[in-house]
Amino acid sequence: MPDQYTRTRAQLGTHALDVLRRAHVAVFGIGGVGGQAVEILARSGVGELSLFDSDTVALSNLNRQLVALHSTLGQYKVDAMAARIADIDPTIIVHANRMFYNAETAPDVDLTQFDYVLDCIDTVSAKLLLIRCCKKDGVPILCSMGAANKLDPTAFRVADIEKTTVDPLAKVIRLECRKRRLSKVKVVFSEEQTLPPLQEEIEEAPTAARRTVPASNAFVPAACGLVCGSEVVKDLLRKAGAKEIHMRVSAPPFVSECYYGTDIDDKNKLIANHHTIAEIAEIIGVDSLGYLSLSDVVKLADHTESGFCTACFGGGYPTSIPQDSNKDRFECKISEREKQESV
């Protein structure tokens, strides 16, 4: 295994990297979600990737899609992604398929060659067809639900389609799967309520396949792709014989804002602020989760007698926090005070 995977090997082990290197994963839809997921798979060392998408990179993709650059405008997304993967790890085998998966093209794709299929298609009929074909062929599949018209990148969850809530696309897929007697469909969905796009700001015209143009941003589809990619990696390891996955974090849970340098200015964005450790473990898909205790952190820290701030771990701030100050303004006040004291 190339040295570029040293940090991954330190966390997962050599055997796990060998498993990923032998895996062949197909990703359908190389957009805001799919492109980010492919990047995760490539940087995790998955040895063979088959990419499926018929679209080319457009100007409207630049705000959120990994493959979208001014230098790639007009290129097929699968080709741009293949070039990016080659620059990440030239030893990864990449099959770039310029095609849209539907009833006409499905017979041309042998799903049994894949160890895992990731569905990042945004068309209901294509998603359902891919789910049905994977189930028929016994190929594991993970489906991404809606990532457009949302603002909260922390609201994504992994669940069986029957346990999904809120997400409008998940509701449609759930009902259609019931009609087709398709069960045990694993999905990534958002618990955030959909935010309607500002109609007066929409410049793109609706298409035959899409009655309204969805709004999107750089961070929500990317977050969904990160969850999808990580879930595929963990499932591949479980499939290869990893009976359990345990995660340990070398710090206590972050539960409060930090006004002294760390870029955390809203505790509501911190998962540990409103979830128990057991709930976090379930959300990220591990069998157990453990954190370093605050007392152990203090013991390990040098020169704690000079003042050791633990505010982000418990909310006890060493200085008063102005109620009307945001993080940046407070940092400026601290900086100004330090300058005056040094004079």
Coordinates of N, CA and C in Angstrom, one line a residue, residues 187-296:
V187 N -30.4 4.1 3.7 CA -30.3 5.4 3.1 C -29.6 6.4 4.0
V188 N -29.2 7.5 3.4 CA -28.7 8.7 4.1 C -29.8 9.8 3.8
F189 N -30.4 10.3 4.9 CA -31.4 11.3 4.8 C -31.2 12.4 5.8
S190 N -31.9 13.5 5.5 CA -31.8 14.7 6.4 C -33.1 14.8 7.2
E191 N -32.9 15.2 8.5 CA -34.1 15.5 9.4 C -34.5 16.9 9.3
E192 N -33.8 17.7 8.5 CA -34.1 19.1 8.4 C -35.4 19.4 7.5
Q193 N -36.2 20.3 7.9 CA -37.4 20.6 7.0 C -36.9 21.3 5.8
T194 N -37.5 21.0 4.7 CA -37.1 21.6 3.4 C -37.4 23.1 3.4
L195 N -36.5 23.9 2.8 CA -36.6 25.3 2.7 C -36.9 25.6 1.2
P196 N -38.0 26.2 0.9 CA -38.4 26.5 -0.5 C -37.4 27.5 -1.1
P197 N -37.0 27.3 -2.3 CA -36.1 28.3 -3.0 C -36.8 29.7 -3.2
L198 N -36.0 30.7 -3.2 CA -36.5 32.0 -3.5 C -36.8 32.1 -5.0
Q199 N -38.1 32.1 -5.3 CA -38.5 32.1 -6.7 C -38.0 33.3 -7.5
E200 N -38.0 34.4 -6.8 CA -37.6 35.6 -7.6 C -36.1 35.6 -7.9
E201 N -35.3 34.7 -7.3 CA -33.9 34.7 -7.6 C -33.5 33.6 -8.6
I202 N -34.4 32.7 -8.9 CA -34.1 31.6 -9.8 C -34.0 32.1 -11.3
E203 N -32.8 31.8 -11.8 CA -32.5 32.2 -13.2 C -32.6 31.0 -14.2
E204 N -32.4 29.8 -13.7 CA -32.5 28.6 -14.5 C -33.9 28.3 -14.8
A205 N -34.2 27.8 -16.0 CA -35.5 27.3 -16.4 C -35.7 25.9 -16.0
P206 N -36.9 25.5 -15.6 CA -37.2 24.1 -15.2 C -37.1 23.3 -16.4
T207 N -36.8 22.0 -16.2 CA -36.7 21.0 -17.3 C -37.9 20.0 -17.3
A208 N -37.9 19.2 -18.3 CA -39.0 18.2 -18.3 C -38.9 17.2 -17.1
A209 N -37.7 16.9 -16.7 CA -37.5 16.0 -15.6 C -37.6 16.7 -14.2
R210 N -37.6 18.0 -14.2 CA -37.6 18.7 -12.9 C -38.5 20.0 -13.1
R211 N -39.6 19.9 -12.4 CA -40.6 21.0 -12.6 C -40.1 22.3 -11.9
T212 N -39.3 22.2 -10.8 CA -38.8 23.4 -10.2 C -37.3 23.3 -10.1
V213 N -36.6 24.4 -10.1 CA -35.1 24.3 -9.9 C -34.8 24.4 -8.4
P214 N -34.1 23.4 -7.9 CA -33.8 23.4 -6.5 C -32.7 24.4 -6.1
A215 N -32.8 24.8 -4.9 CA -31.7 25.7 -4.3 C -30.7 24.8 -3.6
S216 N -29.4 25.2 -3.7 CA -28.4 24.3 -3.0 C -27.2 25.2 -2.6
N217 N -26.3 24.6 -1.9 CA -25.1 25.4 -1.5 C -23.9 24.5 -1.4
A218 N -22.8 25.0 -0.9 CA -21.5 24.2 -1.0 C -21.4 23.2 0.1
F219 N -22.1 23.4 1.2 CA -21.9 22.5 2.4 C -22.8 21.4 2.7
V220 N -24.1 21.5 2.3 CA -25.1 20.4 2.6 C -24.9 19.2 1.7
P221 N -24.8 19.4 0.4 CA -24.6 18.2 -0.5 C -23.2 17.5 -0.1
A222 N -22.2 18.4 0.2 CA -20.9 17.8 0.5 C -21.0 17.0 1.8
A223 N -21.7 17.5 2.8 CA -21.9 16.7 4.0 C -22.6 15.4 3.8
C224 N -23.6 15.4 3.0 CA -24.3 14.2 2.6 C -23.3 13.2 1.9
G225 N -22.5 13.7 1.0 CA -21.5 12.9 0.4 C -20.5 12.3 1.3
L226 N -20.1 13.1 2.3 CA -19.1 12.6 3.3 C -19.7 11.4 4.1
V227 N -21.0 11.6 4.5 CA -21.7 10.5 5.2 C -21.8 9.3 4.3
C228 N -22.2 9.5 3.1 CA -22.3 8.3 2.2 C -21.0 7.6 2.0
G229 N -20.0 8.3 1.7 CA -18.7 7.7 1.5 C -18.2 7.0 2.7
S230 N -18.3 7.6 3.9 CA -17.8 6.9 5.1 C -18.6 5.7 5.4
E231 N -19.9 5.7 5.1 CA -20.8 4.5 5.4 C -20.4 3.4 4.5
V232 N -20.1 3.7 3.2 CA -19.6 2.6 2.3 C -18.3 2.0 2.8
V233 N -17.4 2.8 3.2 CA -16.1 2.3 3.7 C -16.4 1.4 4.9
K234 N -17.2 1.8 5.8 CA -17.4 1.0 7.0 C -18.2 -0.3 6.7
D235 N -19.1 -0.2 5.7 CA -19.8 -1.5 5.3 C -18.9 -2.4 4.6
L236 N -18.0 -1.9 3.8 CA -17.0 -2.8 3.2 C -16.2 -3.6 4.2
L237 N -15.8 -2.9 5.2 CA -15.0 -3.5 6.3 C -15.8 -4.5 7.1
R238 N -17.0 -4.2 7.3 CA -17.9 -5.2 8.0 C -18.1 -6.4 7.2
K239 N -18.3 -6.2 5.9 CA -18.6 -7.3 4.9 C -17.4 -8.2 4.9
A240 N -16.2 -7.6 5.1 CA -14.9 -8.4 5.0 C -14.6 -9.1 6.3
G241 N -15.5 -9.0 7.3 CA -15.2 -9.7 8.5 C -15.1 -8.9 9.8
A242 N -15.1 -7.6 9.6 CA -15.0 -6.8 10.8 C -16.4 -6.8 11.5
K243 N -16.4 -7.6 12.6 CA -17.7 -7.8 13.3 C -18.2 -6.6 14.0
E244 N -17.2 -5.7 14.5 CA -17.6 -4.5 15.2 C -16.7 -3.4 14.8
I245 N -17.2 -2.2 14.9 CA -16.3 -1.0 14.7 C -16.4 -0.1 15.9
H246 N -15.3 0.2 16.6 CA -15.3 1.0 17.8 C -14.4 2.2 17.5
M247 N -14.9 3.3 18.0 CA -14.2 4.6 17.7 C -13.8 5.3 19.1
R248 N -12.6 5.8 19.2 CA -12.2 6.5 20.4 C -11.7 7.9 20.0
V249 N -12.0 8.9 20.7 CA -11.7 10.3 20.4 C -10.8 10.8 21.5
S250 N -9.6 11.3 21.1 CA -8.6 11.7 22.1 C -8.9 13.1 22.7
A251 N -10.1 13.4 23.0 CA -10.5 14.7 23.6 C -11.9 14.4 24.2
P252 N -12.3 15.2 25.2 CA -13.7 15.2 25.7 C -14.7 15.7 24.6
P253 N -15.9 15.4 24.8 CA -16.9 15.9 23.8 C -17.0 17.5 23.8
F254 N -17.0 18.1 22.7 CA -17.1 19.5 22.6 C -18.6 19.9 22.7
V255 N -19.0 20.6 23.8 CA -20.4 20.9 24.0 C -20.7 22.4 24.0
S256 N -19.6 23.3 24.0 CA -19.9 24.7 24.2 C -19.0 25.5 23.1
E257 N -19.4 26.7 22.9 CA -18.7 27.6 22.0 C -17.3 27.9 22.5
C258 N -16.4 28.2 21.6 CA -15.1 28.7 22.0 C -14.9 30.1 21.4
Y259 N -14.6 31.0 22.3 CA -14.4 32.4 21.9 C -12.9 32.8 21.8
Y260 N -12.0 31.8 22.0 CA -10.6 32.1 22.1 C -9.7 31.6 21.0
G261 N -10.3 31.3 19.9 CA -9.4 30.8 18.8 C -10.0 29.7 18.0
T262 N -10.5 28.6 18.6 CA -11.1 27.5 17.9 C -12.4 28.0 17.2
D263 N -12.5 27.6 16.0 CA -13.6 28.1 15.1 C -15.0 27.4 15.5
I264 N -15.5 27.7 16.7 CA -16.7 27.1 17.1 C -17.5 28.3 17.8
D265 N -18.5 28.8 17.1 CA -19.2 29.9 17.6 C -20.7 29.7 17.9
D266 N -21.1 28.4 17.7 CA -22.5 28.1 17.9 C -22.7 26.7 18.4
K267 N -23.0 26.6 19.7 CA -23.0 25.3 20.3 C -24.1 24.4 19.7
N268 N -25.1 24.9 19.1 CA -26.1 24.1 18.5 C -25.6 23.3 17.3
K269 N -24.4 23.7 16.8 CA -23.8 23.0 15.7 C -23.0 21.8 16.2
L270 N -22.8 21.7 17.5 CA -22.0 20.6 18.0 C -22.9 19.4 18.4
I271 N -22.6 18.3 17.8 CA -23.4 17.1 18.0 C -23.5 16.7 19.4
A272 N -22.3 16.9 20.2 CA -22.3 16.4 21.6 C -23.1 17.3 22.5
N273 N -23.5 18.5 22.0 CA -24.3 19.4 22.8 C -25.7 19.0 23.0
H274 N -26.2 18.2 22.0 CA -27.6 17.8 22.1 C -27.8 16.3 21.8
H275 N -26.8 15.5 21.9 CA -26.9 14.1 21.8 C -26.0 13.4 22.8
T276 N -26.5 12.3 23.3 CA -25.6 11.5 24.2 C -24.6 10.7 23.4
I277 N -23.6 10.2 24.1 CA -22.5 9.4 23.4 C -23.1 8.2 22.7
A278 N -24.1 7.6 23.3 CA -24.7 6.4 22.6 C -25.5 6.9 21.4
E279 N -26.1 8.0 21.4 CA -26.8 8.5 20.3 C -25.8 8.9 19.1
I280 N -24.7 9.5 19.5 CA -23.7 9.9 18.5 C -23.2 8.6 17.8
A281 N -22.9 7.6 18.6 CA -22.4 6.3 18.1 C -23.4 5.7 17.1
E282 N -24.7 5.8 17.4 CA -25.7 5.3 16.4 C -25.7 6.2 15.2
I283 N -25.6 7.5 15.3 CA -25.7 8.4 14.2 C -24.5 8.1 13.2
I284 N -23.3 8.0 13.7 CA -22.1 7.8 12.9 C -21.9 6.3 12.5
G285 N -22.7 5.4 13.0 CA -22.7 4.0 12.6 C -21.5 3.2 13.2
V286 N -21.2 3.4 14.4 CA -20.2 2.6 15.1 C -20.8 1.8 16.2
D287 N -20.1 0.7 16.6 CA -20.7 -0.1 17.7 C -20.5 0.5 19.1
S288 N -19.4 1.3 19.2 CA -19.2 2.0 20.5 C -18.3 3.2 20.2
L289 N -18.5 4.2 21.1 CA -17.8 5.4 21.0 C -17.3 5.9 22.4
G290 N -16.0 6.3 22.4 CA -15.5 6.7 23.7 C -14.7 8.0 23.6
Y291 N -14.7 8.8 24.6 CA -14.0 10.0 24.6 C -13.0 10.0 25.8
L292 N -11.9 10.8 25.6 CA -11.0 11.0 26.7 C -11.7 11.9 27.7
S293 N -11.5 11.6 29.0 CA -12.2 12.3 30.0 C -11.5 13.7 30.2
L294 N -12.2 14.7 30.7 CA -11.7 16.0 31.0 C -10.5 15.9 32.0
S295 N -10.7 15.1 33.0 CA -9.6 15.0 34.0 C -8.4 14.4 33.4
D296 N -8.5 13.5 32.5 CA -7.3 12.9 31.9 C -6.6 14.0 31.0

